[in-house]
Amino acid sequence: MLIVLANLAYVLTLIAFVTRDVLYLRSLLVAAQIIVVTYTWFNGVHLISAWNALFVVINSYMVVQILRERRAVELPVELRPLHERHFAALSPQEFLRLWKQGRRETLRSGDRLARAGQRPDSLYFILTGQVRVSRNHANVFELPAGYFVAEMSLLTGETANADVDAIGDVEVVRWPTKDLRDVRQRNPSLWTKIQSVIGHDLVEKIQRTERREAAS
């Protein structure tokens, strides 16, 4: 019977190592290590039993943490359209976490969000109002609510290639570039999703520009 348990532990460990989902991986390791603890204890190998008992505790704790992170999050009603329309690549929990990291601000007419030749210190998302994008003091286009500002500089690390100024009162959510770079270092998978959100925004801007040029 103990031999069967030992082989079962190895089979579960093997399955865990080829499992991509970290929750399943941790859960399988917990099961395998519990079996190892049982097997080694009854065979008098108490040192191995003790180490695996510690592994059981660690992996069980991580399973609980993962389950907490994946617990369904109920978005506030006012944020649901924003999530569905502009941040769908993020899970509700990821979106809410990112949104809370941002700083909601009201800009006045003429306030500058980005300056050509300089690296913007923040990424902006326009909630209400619109901004003017200009190069060499010539108006290029106006950008309404629902778009990011200074996203290219965040992605490339290069300076902005245009001035962006508020037209009238503009309400934005602002994320300091430093904070987003910290996200890129700490949580690469989340950063990849944020890049997807920004990429979708860029595609929409290109399509909007093409439609405007076709109509002119």
Tab-separated table of C-alpha atoms in Angstrom:
chain	number	residue	atom	x	y	z
A	1	MET	CA	0.000	0.000	0.000
A	2	LEU	CA	2.830	2.401	0.872
A	3	ILE	CA	4.499	1.714	-2.491
A	4	VAL	CA	1.250	2.667	-4.218
A	5	LEU	CA	1.178	5.938	-2.242
A	6	ALA	CA	4.777	6.712	-3.180
A	7	ASN	CA	4.088	6.180	-6.875
A	8	LEU	CA	0.903	8.248	-6.641
A	9	ALA	CA	2.913	11.117	-5.120
A	10	TYR	CA	5.373	11.032	-8.033
A	11	VAL	CA	2.546	10.923	-10.578
A	12	LEU	CA	0.877	13.964	-8.996
A	13	THR	CA	4.204	15.800	-8.941
A	14	LEU	CA	4.754	14.983	-12.617
A	15	ILE	CA	1.300	16.295	-13.517
A	16	ALA	CA	1.973	19.443	-11.472
A	17	PHE	CA	5.182	20.182	-13.370
A	18	VAL	CA	3.408	20.040	-16.751
A	19	THR	CA	0.443	22.125	-15.567
A	20	ARG	CA	0.432	25.745	-16.705
A	21	ASP	CA	-2.102	27.075	-14.229
A	22	VAL	CA	-0.271	27.984	-11.041
A	23	LEU	CA	-3.325	27.233	-8.872
A	24	TYR	CA	-3.544	23.663	-10.159
A	25	LEU	CA	0.226	23.297	-9.853
A	26	ARG	CA	0.226	24.340	-6.198
A	27	SER	CA	-2.816	22.198	-5.395
A	28	LEU	CA	-1.288	19.095	-6.969
A	29	LEU	CA	1.956	19.679	-5.085
A	30	VAL	CA	0.029	19.919	-1.805
A	31	ALA	CA	-1.628	16.571	-2.518
A	32	ALA	CA	1.651	14.947	-3.567
A	33	GLN	CA	3.527	16.271	-0.544
A	34	ILE	CA	0.840	15.099	1.875
A	35	ILE	CA	1.290	11.615	0.449
A	36	VAL	CA	5.087	11.924	0.792
A	37	VAL	CA	4.668	13.005	4.429
A	38	THR	CA	2.487	9.951	5.085
A	39	TYR	CA	4.843	7.570	3.264
A	40	THR	CA	8.060	8.821	4.875
A	41	TRP	CA	6.544	9.039	8.349
A	42	PHE	CA	5.431	5.414	8.369
A	43	ASN	CA	8.829	4.399	6.996
A	44	GLY	CA	10.608	6.230	9.781
A	45	VAL	CA	12.222	8.875	7.564
A	46	HIS	CA	11.098	11.721	9.777
A	47	LEU	CA	13.486	14.345	8.367
A	48	ILE	CA	12.021	14.046	4.855
A	49	SER	CA	8.559	13.944	6.395
A	50	ALA	CA	9.195	17.192	8.266
A	51	TRP	CA	10.535	19.010	5.172
A	52	ASN	CA	7.557	17.948	3.095
A	53	ALA	CA	5.187	18.986	5.863
A	54	LEU	CA	6.756	22.448	5.615
A	55	PHE	CA	6.236	22.395	1.829
A	56	VAL	CA	2.591	21.467	2.409
A	57	VAL	CA	2.138	24.515	4.651
A	58	ILE	CA	3.836	26.871	2.166
A	59	ASN	CA	1.939	25.618	-0.873
A	60	SER	CA	-1.361	25.554	1.018
A	61	TYR	CA	-0.814	29.197	1.978
A	62	MET	CA	-0.092	30.085	-1.664
A	63	VAL	CA	-3.251	28.263	-2.809
A	64	VAL	CA	-5.317	30.366	-0.387
A	65	GLN	CA	-3.647	33.566	-1.638
A	66	ILE	CA	-4.299	32.676	-5.281
A	67	LEU	CA	-7.943	31.899	-4.526
A	68	ARG	CA	-8.293	35.264	-2.794
A	69	GLU	CA	-6.775	37.039	-5.788
A	70	ARG	CA	-9.096	35.224	-8.190
A	71	ARG	CA	-12.187	35.810	-6.112
A	72	ALA	CA	-14.899	37.463	-8.161
A	73	VAL	CA	-14.790	41.247	-7.934
A	74	GLU	CA	-17.950	43.287	-8.323
A	75	LEU	CA	-17.050	46.464	-10.183
A	76	PRO	CA	-18.864	49.675	-9.235
A	77	VAL	CA	-21.664	50.392	-11.695
A	78	GLU	CA	-19.985	53.537	-13.029
A	79	LEU	CA	-16.795	51.640	-13.899
A	80	ARG	CA	-18.360	48.704	-15.736
A	81	PRO	CA	-18.769	50.481	-19.120
A	82	LEU	CA	-15.154	51.712	-18.918
A	83	HIS	CA	-13.902	48.225	-18.212
A	84	GLU	CA	-15.913	46.629	-21.000
A	85	ARG	CA	-15.124	49.315	-23.566
A	86	HIS	CA	-11.486	50.184	-22.867
A	87	PHE	CA	-9.936	47.756	-20.365
A	88	ALA	CA	-11.436	44.397	-21.325
A	89	ALA	CA	-7.981	42.763	-21.508
A	90	LEU	CA	-7.771	43.118	-17.720
A	91	SER	CA	-9.782	41.000	-15.315
A	92	PRO	CA	-12.209	43.017	-13.148
A	93	GLN	CA	-9.836	42.676	-10.204
A	94	GLU	CA	-6.798	43.759	-12.237
A	95	PHE	CA	-8.721	46.695	-13.666
A	96	LEU	CA	-9.929	47.815	-10.240
A	97	ARG	CA	-6.417	47.576	-8.819
A	98	LEU	CA	-4.974	49.607	-11.706
A	99	TRP	CA	-7.787	52.142	-11.537
A	100	LYS	CA	-7.243	52.728	-7.821
A	101	GLN	CA	-3.550	53.359	-8.470
A	102	GLY	CA	-4.483	56.218	-10.790
A	103	ARG	CA	-5.107	59.784	-9.661
A	104	ARG	CA	-8.306	61.462	-10.784
A	105	GLU	CA	-7.715	65.099	-11.690
A	106	THR	CA	-9.459	67.993	-13.429
A	107	LEU	CA	-7.294	69.967	-15.845
A	108	ARG	CA	-8.072	73.516	-16.911
A	109	SER	CA	-8.014	74.940	-20.406
A	110	GLY	CA	-4.444	75.191	-21.679
A	111	ASP	CA	-2.978	72.763	-19.139
A	112	ARG	CA	-0.337	70.666	-20.881
A	113	LEU	CA	-0.382	66.893	-20.595
A	114	ALA	CA	2.648	66.234	-22.811
A	115	ARG	CA	5.328	68.402	-24.380
A	116	ALA	CA	7.139	67.553	-27.624
A	117	GLY	CA	10.766	66.591	-27.030
A	118	GLN	CA	10.217	65.668	-23.379
A	119	ARG	CA	9.336	62.406	-21.678
A	120	PRO	CA	5.874	62.664	-20.078
A	121	ASP	CA	5.893	61.890	-16.385
A	122	SER	CA	2.426	60.300	-16.510
A	123	LEU	CA	0.028	58.271	-18.599
A	124	TYR	CA	-3.401	59.896	-18.911
A	125	PHE	CA	-6.845	58.527	-19.685
A	126	ILE	CA	-9.422	61.123	-20.697
A	127	LEU	CA	-12.705	60.760	-18.826
A	128	THR	CA	-14.487	63.923	-19.953
A	129	GLY	CA	-13.645	66.819	-22.250
A	130	GLN	CA	-11.076	66.782	-25.036
A	131	VAL	CA	-7.443	67.670	-25.718
A	132	ARG	CA	-5.617	69.214	-28.662
A	133	VAL	CA	-2.640	67.423	-30.211
A	134	SER	CA	-0.319	69.797	-32.065
A	135	ARG	CA	3.122	69.832	-33.648
A	136	ASN	CA	5.141	73.022	-34.231
A	137	HIS	CA	2.130	75.040	-33.037
A	138	ALA	CA	-0.030	73.522	-35.801
A	139	ASN	CA	-3.178	71.652	-34.730
A	140	VAL	CA	-2.973	67.983	-35.741
A	141	PHE	CA	-6.221	66.680	-34.272
A	142	GLU	CA	-8.430	66.813	-31.213
A	143	LEU	CA	-8.849	63.812	-28.979
A	144	PRO	CA	-12.127	63.245	-27.081
A	145	ALA	CA	-12.863	61.263	-23.930
A	146	GLY	CA	-12.078	57.548	-23.977
A	147	TYR	CA	-8.463	57.739	-25.162
A	148	PHE	CA	-5.019	57.596	-23.585
A	149	VAL	CA	-2.467	60.377	-23.784
A	150	ALA	CA	1.337	59.861	-23.632
A	151	GLU	CA	1.040	56.100	-24.127
A	152	MET	CA	3.702	55.850	-26.852
A	153	SER	CA	6.373	57.389	-24.641
A	154	LEU	CA	5.491	54.903	-21.926
A	155	LEU	CA	5.878	51.969	-24.302
A	156	THR	CA	9.028	53.132	-26.098
A	157	GLY	CA	10.729	55.249	-23.453
A	158	GLU	CA	11.203	57.981	-26.068
A	159	THR	CA	10.194	61.634	-25.851
A	160	ALA	CA	6.750	62.819	-26.937
A	161	ASN	CA	6.479	63.870	-30.589
A	162	ALA	CA	3.658	66.355	-30.043
A	163	ASP	CA	2.226	68.834	-27.574
A	164	VAL	CA	-1.041	67.833	-25.916
A	165	ASP	CA	-3.128	70.552	-24.257
A	166	ALA	CA	-6.493	70.574	-22.531
A	167	ILE	CA	-9.383	72.269	-24.339
A	168	GLY	CA	-11.588	73.620	-21.586
A	169	ASP	CA	-11.990	71.559	-18.435
A	170	VAL	CA	-10.779	67.994	-18.892
A	171	GLU	CA	-11.195	65.235	-16.331
A	172	VAL	CA	-8.504	62.566	-16.456
A	173	VAL	CA	-7.111	59.611	-14.559
A	174	ARG	CA	-3.336	59.913	-14.308
A	175	TRP	CA	-0.826	57.160	-13.610
A	176	PRO	CA	2.747	58.319	-12.900
A	177	THR	CA	5.142	56.659	-15.331
A	178	LYS	CA	7.337	55.533	-12.434
A	179	ASP	CA	4.437	53.592	-10.899
A	180	LEU	CA	3.704	51.822	-14.187
A	181	ARG	CA	7.358	50.916	-14.641
A	182	ASP	CA	7.240	49.385	-11.171
A	183	VAL	CA	4.248	47.295	-12.321
A	184	ARG	CA	6.304	46.159	-15.320
A	185	GLN	CA	9.066	44.946	-12.977
A	186	ARG	CA	6.860	43.368	-10.322
A	187	ASN	CA	4.119	41.849	-12.452
A	188	PRO	CA	5.137	41.179	-16.074
A	189	SER	CA	1.894	39.325	-16.872
A	190	LEU	CA	-0.197	42.324	-15.775
A	191	TRP	CA	2.079	44.632	-17.740
A	192	THR	CA	1.496	42.539	-20.859
A	193	LYS	CA	-2.252	43.029	-20.442
A	194	ILE	CA	-1.791	46.781	-19.941
A	195	GLN	CA	0.207	46.866	-23.172
A	196	SER	CA	-2.709	45.109	-24.883
A	197	VAL	CA	-5.097	47.793	-23.593
A	198	ILE	CA	-2.806	50.565	-24.854
A	199	GLY	CA	-2.306	48.775	-28.177
A	200	HIS	CA	-6.066	48.625	-28.689
A	201	ASP	CA	-6.233	52.358	-27.968
A	202	LEU	CA	-3.540	53.052	-30.581
A	203	VAL	CA	-5.410	51.034	-33.204
A	204	GLU	CA	-8.576	53.007	-32.512
A	205	LYS	CA	-6.673	56.282	-32.864
A	206	ILE	CA	-5.274	55.191	-36.233
A	207	GLN	CA	-8.716	54.164	-37.442
A	208	ARG	CA	-10.174	57.449	-36.217
A	209	THR	CA	-7.499	59.400	-38.080
A	210	GLU	CA	-8.117	57.432	-41.281
A	211	ARG	CA	-11.859	58.074	-41.088
A	212	ARG	CA	-11.277	61.778	-40.551
A	213	GLU	CA	-8.892	61.988	-43.503
A	214	ALA	CA	-11.289	60.059	-45.724
A	215	ALA	CA	-14.103	62.438	-44.845
A	216	SER	CA	-12.030	65.586	-45.536
